[in-house]
Coordinates of C-alpha atoms in Angstrom, one line a residue:
X1 CA 154.2 59.9 53.3
X2 CA 151.5 59.4 54.7
X3 CA 149.8 61.8 57.4
X4 CA 147.2 58.9 58.4
X5 CA 148.9 56.3 60.3
X6 CA 148.5 54.0 63.4
X7 CA 150.3 56.7 65.6
X8 CA 148.8 59.7 64.1
X9 CA 146.2 60.3 67.0
X10 CA 147.5 62.8 69.0
X11 CA 147.1 61.7 72.4
X12 CA 144.9 63.7 75.5
X13 CA 148.5 64.6 76.9
X14 CA 149.3 66.3 73.8
X15 CA 149.4 70.0 75.7
X16 CA 152.8 68.9 77.0
X17 CA 155.6 71.0 74.8
X18 CA 157.2 67.1 74.1
X19 CA 153.6 66.4 72.8
X20 CA 153.4 69.1 71.1
X21 CA 156.6 68.7 69.1
X22 CA 155.8 65.2 68.4
X23 CA 152.8 66.1 66.4
X24 CA 154.2 68.9 65.2
X25 CA 157.1 67.0 63.5
X26 CA 154.4 64.1 62.4
X27 CA 153.1 66.8 59.9
X28 CA 156.5 67.9 59.1
X29 CA 157.1 64.7 58.2
X30 CA 154.2 64.1 55.8
X31 CA 154.2 67.2 54.1
X32 CA 156.7 67.4 50.8
X33 CA 159.4 70.0 50.9
X34 CA 158.4 71.0 54.5
X35 CA 161.3 69.2 56.2
X36 CA 164.1 71.7 53.9
X37 CA 162.0 74.8 54.5
X38 CA 161.9 74.0 58.2
X39 CA 165.8 73.4 58.4
X40 CA 167.0 77.0 56.4
X41 CA 164.1 78.5 58.9
X42 CA 166.1 77.3 61.6
X43 CA 169.4 77.8 60.5
X44 CA 168.8 81.6 59.7
X45 CA 167.1 81.7 63.1
X46 CA 171.1 80.7 64.8
X47 CA 172.4 83.0 62.1
X48 CA 170.6 85.9 63.7
X49 CA 171.0 84.8 67.3
X50 CA 174.9 84.5 66.5
X51 CA 174.8 88.2 64.7
X52 CA 173.0 89.6 67.4
X53 CA 176.0 88.5 69.4
X54 CA 178.2 90.2 67.2
X55 CA 176.4 92.9 67.1
X56 CA 176.4 93.7 71.3
X57 CA 180.0 92.6 71.5
X58 CA 181.5 94.7 68.8
X59 CA 178.7 97.9 69.6
X60 CA 180.0 97.6 73.2
X61 CA 183.8 97.9 72.7
X62 CA 183.1 100.6 70.4
X63 CA 181.2 102.7 73.5
X64 CA 183.5 101.6 75.7
X65 CA 186.5 103.1 73.8
X66 CA 184.5 106.3 72.6
X67 CA 182.9 107.3 76.1
X68 CA 185.8 105.8 78.4
X69 CA 188.8 106.0 76.2
X70 CA 188.0 109.0 74.1
X71 CA 188.8 107.1 70.9
X72 CA 188.3 108.7 67.5
X73 CA 185.9 108.3 64.6
X74 CA 189.2 106.5 62.8
X75 CA 190.2 104.0 65.6
X76 CA 186.4 103.0 66.1
X77 CA 185.8 103.1 62.3
X78 CA 186.6 99.4 62.0
X79 CA 184.2 98.2 64.8
X80 CA 181.8 100.4 63.9
X81 CA 182.1 98.9 60.2
X82 CA 182.0 95.5 61.9
X83 CA 178.9 96.1 63.5
X84 CA 176.6 97.5 60.6
X85 CA 177.3 93.9 59.1
X86 CA 176.6 92.1 61.9
X87 CA 172.9 93.9 62.2
X88 CA 172.5 94.0 58.2
X89 CA 173.8 89.8 58.9
X90 CA 170.8 89.9 61.8
X91 CA 168.0 91.3 59.6
X92 CA 168.5 89.1 56.7
X93 CA 168.9 86.4 58.2
X94 CA 165.1 87.5 60.3
X95 CA 163.6 88.4 57.0
X96 CA 164.9 85.4 55.5
X97 CA 163.5 82.9 58.3
X98 CA 160.6 84.7 57.8
X99 CA 160.2 84.1 53.9
X100 CA 160.8 80.6 54.9
X101 CA 158.4 80.4 57.2
X102 CA 155.4 81.8 54.7
X103 CA 157.1 78.9 52.1
X104 CA 156.5 76.2 55.0
X105 CA 153.4 77.4 56.2
X106 CA 151.6 77.1 52.5
X107 CA 153.2 73.9 52.0
X108 CA 151.6 72.2 55.3
X109 CA 148.4 73.7 54.4
X110 CA 148.2 72.6 50.2
X111 CA 149.4 68.9 51.6
X112 CA 147.2 68.7 54.6
X113 CA 144.0 69.8 52.6
X114 CA 145.3 67.8 49.5
X115 CA 145.3 64.9 51.6
X116 CA 141.7 65.2 53.2
X117 CA 140.2 66.0 50.1
X118 CA 141.4 62.6 49.0
X119 CA 140.5 60.6 51.8
X120 CA 136.9 62.2 51.7
X121 CA 136.5 60.9 48.5
X122 CA 137.9 57.5 49.1
X123 CA 135.5 57.6 52.3
X124 CA 132.4 58.6 50.3
X125 CA 129.3 60.1 51.3
X126 CA 128.5 57.7 53.6
X127 CA 131.3 59.6 55.2
X128 CA 130.5 63.0 54.2
X129 CA 127.1 62.9 55.3
X130 CA 127.8 61.9 58.9
X131 CA 128.8 65.3 60.0
X132 CA 127.6 67.2 57.6
X133 CA 129.2 69.7 55.3
X134 CA 129.5 72.6 57.5
X135 CA 131.9 70.5 59.7
X136 CA 134.0 69.3 56.7
X137 CA 134.6 72.6 55.9
X138 CA 135.7 74.2 59.1
X139 CA 138.2 71.5 59.4
X140 CA 139.5 71.7 55.6
X141 CA 140.1 75.9 56.7
X142 CA 139.8 76.6 60.5
X143 CA 141.4 72.9 61.7
X144 CA 144.3 72.9 59.1
X145 CA 145.3 76.8 59.4
X146 CA 145.7 75.6 63.4
X147 CA 148.1 73.1 62.7
X148 CA 150.0 74.9 59.8
X149 CA 150.4 77.7 62.5
X150 CA 151.9 74.7 65.3
X151 CA 154.4 73.7 62.5
X152 CA 155.1 77.2 61.8
X153 CA 155.0 78.8 64.9
X154 CA 155.8 76.6 67.5
X155 CA 158.3 74.0 66.1
X156 CA 161.1 76.5 65.2
X157 CA 160.9 78.6 68.3
X158 CA 161.3 75.2 70.4
X159 CA 164.2 74.6 68.5
X160 CA 165.3 78.2 69.0
X161 CA 164.1 78.4 72.4
X162 CA 166.8 75.5 73.4
X163 CA 169.6 76.8 71.0
X164 CA 169.4 80.8 71.1
X165 CA 169.8 80.9 75.0
X166 CA 172.7 78.5 74.7
X167 CA 174.6 81.0 72.4
X168 CA 173.7 83.9 74.7
X169 CA 175.0 82.0 77.7
X170 CA 178.2 81.2 76.4
X171 CA 178.6 84.9 75.4
X172 CA 177.6 86.4 78.9
X173 CA 179.3 83.4 80.9
X174 CA 182.2 84.0 79.2
X175 CA 182.1 88.2 80.0
X176 CA 181.4 87.5 83.5
X177 CA 180.3 83.9 85.0
X178 CA 177.8 84.8 87.6
X179 CA 176.1 86.5 85.4
X180 CA 176.0 83.5 83.7
X181 CA 174.8 81.2 86.1
X182 CA 171.8 83.2 87.2
X183 CA 170.5 82.7 83.5
X184 CA 171.1 79.2 83.8
X185 CA 169.4 79.0 86.8
X186 CA 166.2 81.2 85.1
X187 CA 166.3 79.1 81.8
X188 CA 163.9 76.1 83.2
X189 CA 161.1 78.8 84.4
X190 CA 159.4 79.3 80.8
X191 CA 159.1 75.3 80.3
X192 CA 157.7 74.3 84.0
X193 CA 155.2 77.4 83.5
X194 CA 154.1 76.0 79.7
X195 CA 153.4 72.7 81.5
X196 CA 151.6 74.1 84.8
X197 CA 149.5 76.0 82.1
X198 CA 148.9 73.4 79.4
X199 CA 146.2 71.3 81.2
X200 CA 143.8 74.1 82.0
X201 CA 144.4 75.5 78.8
X202 CA 144.2 72.3 76.7
X203 CA 140.5 72.0 78.1
X204 CA 139.7 75.4 77.1
X205 CA 141.4 75.3 73.8
X206 CA 139.3 71.5 73.1
X207 CA 135.9 72.7 73.8
X208 CA 136.7 75.8 71.6
X209 CA 137.1 73.6 69.2
X210 CA 134.2 71.2 69.6
X211 CA 131.9 74.4 69.2
X212 CA 133.8 76.0 66.6
X213 CA 133.1 72.5 64.8
X214 CA 129.4 72.8 65.7
X215 CA 128.7 76.2 64.8
X216 CA 130.5 75.7 61.4
X217 CA 128.4 72.8 60.4
X218 CA 124.7 74.3 61.8
X219 CA 125.8 78.0 60.2
X220 CA 126.2 76.5 56.7
X221 CA 123.2 74.0 56.8
X222 CA 121.1 77.3 57.7
X223 CA 122.8 79.5 54.7
X224 CA 121.5 76.5 52.1
X225 CA 118.3 76.2 53.9
X226 CA 117.8 79.7 53.9
X227 CA 115.2 80.4 50.9
X228 CA 113.0 77.5 52.5
X229 CA 113.1 78.8 56.3
X230 CA 112.1 82.7 54.9
X231 CA 109.3 81.1 53.2
X232 CA 108.0 79.3 56.2
X233 CA 108.7 82.3 58.9
X234 CA 111.6 80.8 60.3
X235 CA 114.6 82.7 59.7
X236 CA 114.2 85.1 62.4
X237 CA 113.7 82.1 65.0
X238 CA 117.0 80.5 64.1
X239 CA 118.7 83.5 63.8
X240 CA 118.3 83.7 67.6
X241 CA 119.8 79.9 67.5
X242 CA 123.1 81.7 65.2
X243 CA 123.4 84.2 68.1
X244 CA 122.8 82.3 70.8
X245 CA 125.7 79.3 70.0
X246 CA 128.2 82.2 68.7
X247 CA 127.6 84.1 72.0
X248 CA 128.6 80.5 73.6
X249 CA 131.7 80.6 71.2
X250 CA 132.5 84.2 72.1
X251 CA 132.6 82.5 76.0
X252 CA 134.9 80.1 75.3
X253 CA 137.1 82.2 73.2
X254 CA 137.8 84.7 76.0
X255 CA 138.6 82.7 78.7
X256 CA 140.9 80.9 76.5
X257 CA 142.4 84.1 75.7
X258 CA 142.3 84.9 79.4
X259 CA 144.6 82.2 80.3
X260 CA 147.3 83.1 77.3
X261 CA 147.2 86.6 78.9
X262 CA 147.2 85.2 82.1
X263 CA 150.8 83.0 81.2
X264 CA 152.3 85.7 79.1
X265 CA 151.9 88.0 81.8
X266 CA 154.0 85.4 84.1
X267 CA 156.5 85.1 81.2
X268 CA 157.1 88.6 81.0
X269 CA 157.3 89.0 84.8
X270 CA 159.8 85.9 84.9
X271 CA 162.2 87.7 81.9
X272 CA 162.0 90.7 83.6
X273 CA 162.9 90.0 87.6
X274 CA 165.8 87.8 85.7
X275 CA 166.6 90.8 83.6
X276 CA 166.7 92.9 86.4
X277 CA 168.8 90.5 89.0
X278 CA 171.6 90.4 86.3
X279 CA 171.9 93.9 85.9
X280 CA 172.3 94.5 89.9
X281 CA 174.5 92.0 89.7
X282 CA 176.7 93.1 87.0
X283 CA 176.0 96.9 88.1
X284 CA 178.0 95.5 91.9
X285 CA 180.7 94.0 89.7
X286 CA 181.3 97.1 87.9
X287 CA 181.5 98.9 91.3
X288 CA 183.7 96.4 92.9
X289 CA 186.0 96.5 89.6
X290 CA 185.4 93.1 88.8
X291 CA 183.9 94.2 85.8
X292 CA 184.7 96.2 83.0
X293 CA 182.8 98.3 81.2
X294 CA 182.4 96.8 77.8
X295 CA 181.8 93.2 78.9
X296 CA 179.4 94.5 81.4
X297 CA 177.1 96.4 78.9
X298 CA 177.3 93.6 76.5
X299 CA 175.7 91.4 79.1
X300 CA 172.7 94.0 79.7
X301 CA 172.4 94.0 75.8
X302 CA 172.5 90.6 75.4
X303 CA 170.4 89.4 78.8
X304 CA 166.9 90.3 76.8
X305 CA 168.4 88.7 73.8
X306 CA 168.6 85.0 76.4
X307 CA 164.8 85.7 77.4
X308 CA 163.5 86.6 74.1
X309 CA 163.1 83.1 72.5
X310 CA 161.5 81.5 75.4
X311 CA 158.9 84.4 75.6
X312 CA 158.0 83.9 71.3
X313 CA 157.8 80.4 72.1
X314 CA 155.7 80.8 75.3
X315 CA 152.9 83.2 72.8
X316 CA 153.4 80.4 70.2
X317 CA 152.6 77.6 73.0
X318 CA 148.4 78.6 73.3
X319 CA 148.4 78.9 69.5
X320 CA 150.1 75.2 69.4
X321 CA 147.5 74.2 71.8
X322 CA 145.0 75.2 69.2
X323 CA 146.5 73.2 66.9
X324 CA 146.8 70.1 69.2
X325 CA 142.7 70.8 69.8
X326 CA 142.0 71.2 65.6
X327 CA 144.3 68.0 65.2
X328 CA 141.4 65.9 66.9
X329 CA 139.0 66.7 63.8
X330 CA 142.1 66.3 61.2
X331 CA 143.1 63.3 62.2
X332 CA 140.2 61.9 63.4
X333 CA 138.8 61.9 59.6
X334 CA 142.6 61.3 57.9
X335 CA 143.0 57.9 60.7
X336 CA 138.6 57.0 59.8
X337 CA 138.8 53.3 58.2
X338 CA 138.1 53.0 54.7
X339 CA 135.9 51.0 52.6
X340 CA 137.2 47.8 51.6
X341 CA 138.9 48.8 48.3
X342 CA 138.5 46.7 44.9
X343 CA 140.9 43.6 45.2
X344 CA 140.8 43.1 41.1
X345 CA 141.4 45.2 38.0
X346 CA 139.2 43.2 35.8
X347 CA 137.6 45.2 33.0
X348 CA 133.8 44.2 31.2
X349 CA 133.0 44.2 27.4
X350 CA 132.8 47.8 26.4
X351 CA 129.7 49.2 25.3
X352 CA 126.8 47.0 26.1
X353 CA 123.5 47.2 29.0
X354 CA 124.7 45.8 31.9
X355 CA 123.3 43.1 33.8
X356 CA 123.1 43.7 38.2
X357 CA 122.6 41.3 40.3
X358 CA 122.2 42.3 44.1
X359 CA 121.8 39.0 46.8
X360 CA 121.2 39.2 50.2
X361 CA 122.5 43.2 50.5
X362 CA 122.5 44.8 54.0
X363 CA 124.3 48.0 54.6
X364 CA 124.4 49.8 58.2
X365 CA 125.6 54.2 58.4
X366 CA 128.4 54.6 60.6
X367 CA 126.8 56.2 64.0
X368 CA 123.7 54.2 63.3
X369 CA 122.6 51.0 64.5
X370 CA 119.2 50.7 62.3
X371 CA 120.2 49.3 59.0
X372 CA 119.8 51.1 55.8
X373 CA 119.4 48.0 53.8
X374 CA 118.8 44.5 55.3
X375 CA 118.7 41.2 52.8
X376 CA 118.0 42.9 49.8
X377 CA 118.4 40.4 46.4
X378 CA 117.2 41.8 43.5
X379 CA 118.0 41.2 39.8
X380 CA 118.0 44.0 37.2
X381 CA 118.1 42.4 33.5
X382 CA 120.2 44.0 30.4
X383 CA 118.4 47.0 29.5
X384 CA 116.0 47.1 32.1
X385 CA 114.6 50.2 33.0
X386 CA 113.7 49.2 37.4
X387 CA 112.0 51.3 38.9
X388 CA 112.7 51.4 42.8
X389 CA 110.2 52.6 45.2
X390 CA 109.8 52.9 49.0
X391 CA 108.9 55.2 52.1
X392 CA 111.6 57.8 52.8
X393 CA 114.3 55.7 54.8
X394 CA 114.0 52.4 53.2
X395 CA 117.4 52.2 51.5
X396 CA 116.3 53.8 47.7
X397 CA 119.9 56.2 47.7
X398 CA 121.3 53.7 49.7
X399 CA 121.1 50.8 46.5
X400 CA 122.2 53.6 44.3
X401 CA 125.5 54.2 46.3
X402 CA 126.6 50.5 46.3
X403 CA 125.9 50.3 43.1
X404 CA 127.9 52.7 42.4
X405 CA 130.7 51.3 44.4
X406 CA 131.0 54.4 47.0
X407 CA 130.4 52.3 49.6
X408 CA 131.1 48.4 50.5
X409 CA 128.0 46.0 51.5
X410 CA 128.5 44.7 55.0
X411 CA 127.0 41.6 53.6
X412 CA 125.9 40.3 50.7
X413 CA 127.4 40.8 46.5
X414 CA 127.1 42.7 44.0
X415 CA 127.3 41.3 40.7
X416 CA 127.9 43.0 37.1
X417 CA 127.5 40.7 34.1
X418 CA 128.1 37.8 36.8
X419 CA 131.6 39.6 37.9
X420 CA 131.7 40.9 41.7
X421 CA 131.4 44.8 41.3
X422 CA 134.7 44.8 44.1
X423 CA 136.9 42.8 41.4
X424 CA 135.9 45.3 38.7
X425 CA 138.1 48.9 38.4
X426 CA 136.7 50.9 40.2
X427 CA 137.4 54.4 37.6
X428 CA 136.5 52.1 34.8
X429 CA 133.0 51.2 36.6
X430 CA 132.1 54.7 37.7
X431 CA 133.2 55.8 33.5
X432 CA 130.1 53.4 32.9
X433 CA 127.5 54.7 35.5
X434 CA 125.9 58.0 34.8
X435 CA 124.1 58.9 38.3
X436 CA 121.7 61.7 38.5
X437 CA 120.8 62.7 42.6
X438 CA 118.2 63.8 44.5
X439 CA 120.0 67.5 45.0
X440 CA 122.2 67.2 41.3
X441 CA 125.0 69.5 42.2
X442 CA 125.5 72.7 39.5
X443 CA 129.0 74.1 39.2
X444 CA 130.0 77.7 38.6
X445 CA 130.6 77.9 34.6
X446 CA 127.9 77.9 31.7
X447 CA 125.6 75.3 30.5
X448 CA 128.7 73.3 28.7
X449 CA 131.2 73.5 31.1
X450 CA 128.7 71.8 33.3
X451 CA 127.6 69.2 30.3
X452 CA 131.1 68.6 29.5
X453 CA 131.9 67.1 32.8
X454 CA 129.9 63.6 31.7
X455 CA 131.7 64.1 28.5
X456 CA 134.4 66.1 27.7
X457 CA 134.9 65.6 24.0
X458 CA 130.6 66.4 23.1
X459 CA 130.2 68.3 20.6
X460 CA 127.9 70.8 20.2
X461 CA 125.0 69.3 18.2
X462 CA 125.5 66.3 21.0
X463 CA 124.9 68.8 23.8
X464 CA 121.9 70.6 22.0
X465 CA 120.6 67.0 21.5
X466 CA 120.8 65.7 24.9
X467 CA 119.0 69.0 26.1
X468 CA 116.0 68.0 24.1
X469 CA 115.5 65.2 25.1
X470 CA 115.9 66.3 28.9
X471 CA 112.8 69.3 27.7
X472 CA 115.7 72.1 28.0
X473 CA 116.3 72.7 24.0
X474 CA 114.1 75.6 23.7
X475 CA 115.3 77.3 27.1
X476 CA 118.5 77.3 26.2
X477 CA 117.8 78.3 22.4
X478 CA 116.2 81.4 23.5
X479 CA 118.8 82.2 25.6
X480 CA 121.5 85.1 23.7
X481 CA 124.2 83.2 24.8
X482 CA 122.8 79.4 24.4
X483 CA 125.4 77.0 25.0
X484 CA 127.7 79.2 27.0
X485 CA 124.7 80.5 29.7
X486 CA 125.9 80.8 32.6
X487 CA 124.1 78.6 35.5
X488 CA 125.5 80.6 38.9
X489 CA 127.2 78.3 41.8
X490 CA 124.7 75.4 42.6
X491 CA 122.5 76.6 39.4
X492 CA 121.4 79.6 41.2
X493 CA 120.4 81.4 37.8
X494 CA 118.2 78.6 37.2
X495 CA 114.9 77.5 38.4
X496 CA 114.7 74.6 40.6
X497 CA 113.3 72.4 37.3
X498 CA 115.8 74.0 35.2
X499 CA 118.8 73.1 37.2
X500 CA 117.2 69.4 37.5
X501 CA 116.6 69.0 33.6
X502 CA 120.6 70.3 33.2
X503 CA 120.9 67.3 35.2
X504 CA 119.4 64.8 33.5
X505 CA 120.5 66.3 30.0
X506 CA 124.7 65.6 31.5
X507 CA 123.6 62.3 32.4
X508 CA 122.5 61.6 28.7
X509 CA 125.1 62.7 27.0
X510 CA 127.1 60.9 28.7
X511 CA 128.1 57.5 27.0
X512 CA 126.8 55.0 30.4
X513 CA 126.0 51.2 30.3
X514 CA 124.2 52.0 33.4
X515 CA 122.2 54.9 34.1
X516 CA 121.1 55.9 38.3
X517 CA 118.4 58.4 38.7
X518 CA 117.3 59.2 42.2
X519 CA 113.8 60.9 41.7
X520 CA 115.1 62.5 38.3
X521 CA 111.3 64.8 38.2
X522 CA 111.0 65.6 41.7
X523 CA 111.0 69.5 40.7
X524 CA 109.3 68.7 37.3
X525 CA 105.7 69.3 36.8
X526 CA 104.0 66.1 36.1
X527 CA 103.5 66.9 32.4
X528 CA 107.4 67.6 31.8
X529 CA 108.4 65.0 33.8
X530 CA 106.1 62.4 31.6
X531 CA 107.9 63.4 28.6
X532 CA 111.5 63.6 30.1
X533 CA 111.0 60.4 31.0
X534 CA 109.8 59.0 27.9
X535 CA 113.0 60.6 26.3
X536 CA 115.2 59.0 28.6
X537 CA 113.6 55.4 27.8
X538 CA 114.0 56.0 24.1
X539 CA 117.4 57.2 24.5
X540 CA 118.5 54.2 26.7
X541 CA 116.6 51.4 25.0
X542 CA 119.4 49.1 23.6
X543 CA 122.1 51.7 25.5
X544 CA 121.9 51.3 29.4
X545 CA 120.2 49.4 31.8
X546 CA 118.2 52.2 34.1
X547 CA 117.2 52.2 37.7
X548 CA 115.0 54.5 38.6
X549 CA 114.0 55.9 42.2
X550 CA 110.9 57.3 42.9
X551 CA 108.1 58.0 45.0
X552 CA 105.7 59.2 41.9
X553 CA 103.5 56.2 40.3
X554 CA 103.4 58.0 37.9
X555 CA 106.6 57.8 37.2
X556 CA 106.9 54.0 37.8
X557 CA 104.5 53.7 35.3
X558 CA 107.4 53.9 32.5
X559 CA 109.6 51.4 33.9
X560 CA 109.9 47.5 33.3
X561 CA 109.2 46.5 36.7
X562 CA 108.8 47.9 40.0
X563 CA 110.5 47.1 43.2
X564 CA 109.2 48.4 46.3
X565 CA 111.7 48.8 49.2
X566 CA 109.9 48.3 52.8
X567 CA 106.6 46.6 51.9
X568 CA 108.5 43.5 52.0
X569 CA 112.0 42.1 51.4
X570 CA 113.5 42.1 48.2
X571 CA 109.8 41.7 46.8
X572 CA 110.0 42.0 43.0
X573 CA 106.8 43.7 40.9
X574 CA 104.9 42.2 38.5
X575 CA 106.1 43.3 35.0
X576 CA 104.2 46.2 33.0
X577 CA 103.3 47.0 29.9
X578 CA 104.5 50.2 28.1

């Protein structure tokens, strides 16, 4: 079952217990295998409650017979054994409920994170870049954990807070009707107070979570740019910014915690007053001879158990408020409108360079008013090397995203060998495309591991050939471990130029019919960049069409034609002779 849908966004009034219940049930219903674990956890909680009642009644009877009637051990041994069974049953049920809660928590976390990742892949880079990686990471970790806490900590306690007091009330009322009436009158106080404080707690919790998302995004961006900040001497300044934002978050968090502690104090006060009133009434009834010692003692033991589930629910209520606040970010992602999907599953004839036609392309990023592309038209002939140039913000990288099919244009069309791109099988089309982005990502494995992402069945000879064409073969050959040389996460063991060339080798290794290169020589010196582009052109000839995004005139000299964005709409440069 899908979590996303038209009715999944929590309303602003979700601080009400009923709103939290609906939110938790919605998440529970969308998580595979969660409902059985939830049902078992609740059932075990009810078993523990029944065992508690039996334990109290049995112990009260045994104590009354021993101290009032001087019963021998043999006479009370059956009662002691039954009480021990009740204690063991309660302990086993409590442990089992805890195990099921852990299983439920893991299921909710795993399912939510899987759905969020799948949604991010479907939304593409336009959405992922909007708030920054830090915000998405915070949603994946902190927000999902808070929602899991809502489901695991709040929902079972809400059921038990309604069912367990009924069980205890039946036992207490059966023993002495007046004590039952007092407990019945005290029961509505906890939900009433939860609703009363819920609004203020919700506002504080929402502000806290918004600040946490901002802090997460800002901090991750700082970590990624830390070397640059240190080189520019701006690290201390940014450290002061982090300290200031962290202190603001601390103030927000302490404000939310203050509300939680005050409400917990009031709940404990209600429970203590209720227990004291019952104790006084029961004591007077025993003195007056209207109530025997055994049921009176059982009532005194059971009265705290009447309030215990409600106190636990009150404590879980504030944890659930965090989940409701975190749900805004989670459901904002899950409910985000997706790009238009492919209308068909057409496939292209295999193994030849592609002709690409773009007609009147227009695209505006979400949340922006100025279009990244407006009315762009161009043609890339099969086997051609086309250079796309233009100032920053002219839409060069956006054009590559559109050609990949990661985004659908707001207006216009892209034809591949005369077939509209939206009619092609998306996975099949992307298998035909090799991409080298401005900031290529290298995973924390070996050189071979990163190359085989492009071609899993590549042989060692094929990988070395691609490395030679990317001008990295000599470097790898000098390494003691060769292709098994570790590169580190994000290529941290390589220089910027070496990481760029490894990404180029990965693209060259891929059996692609269209190569999209976004500033492929940005980290290379001119001589190395020229050798790389010469090898790339030689290797791509007859195999692939190449779209080269660059700001270097020297790189554009390797292209058959140049299109300059930002100077004239769809202006095609003169054909260049190589």
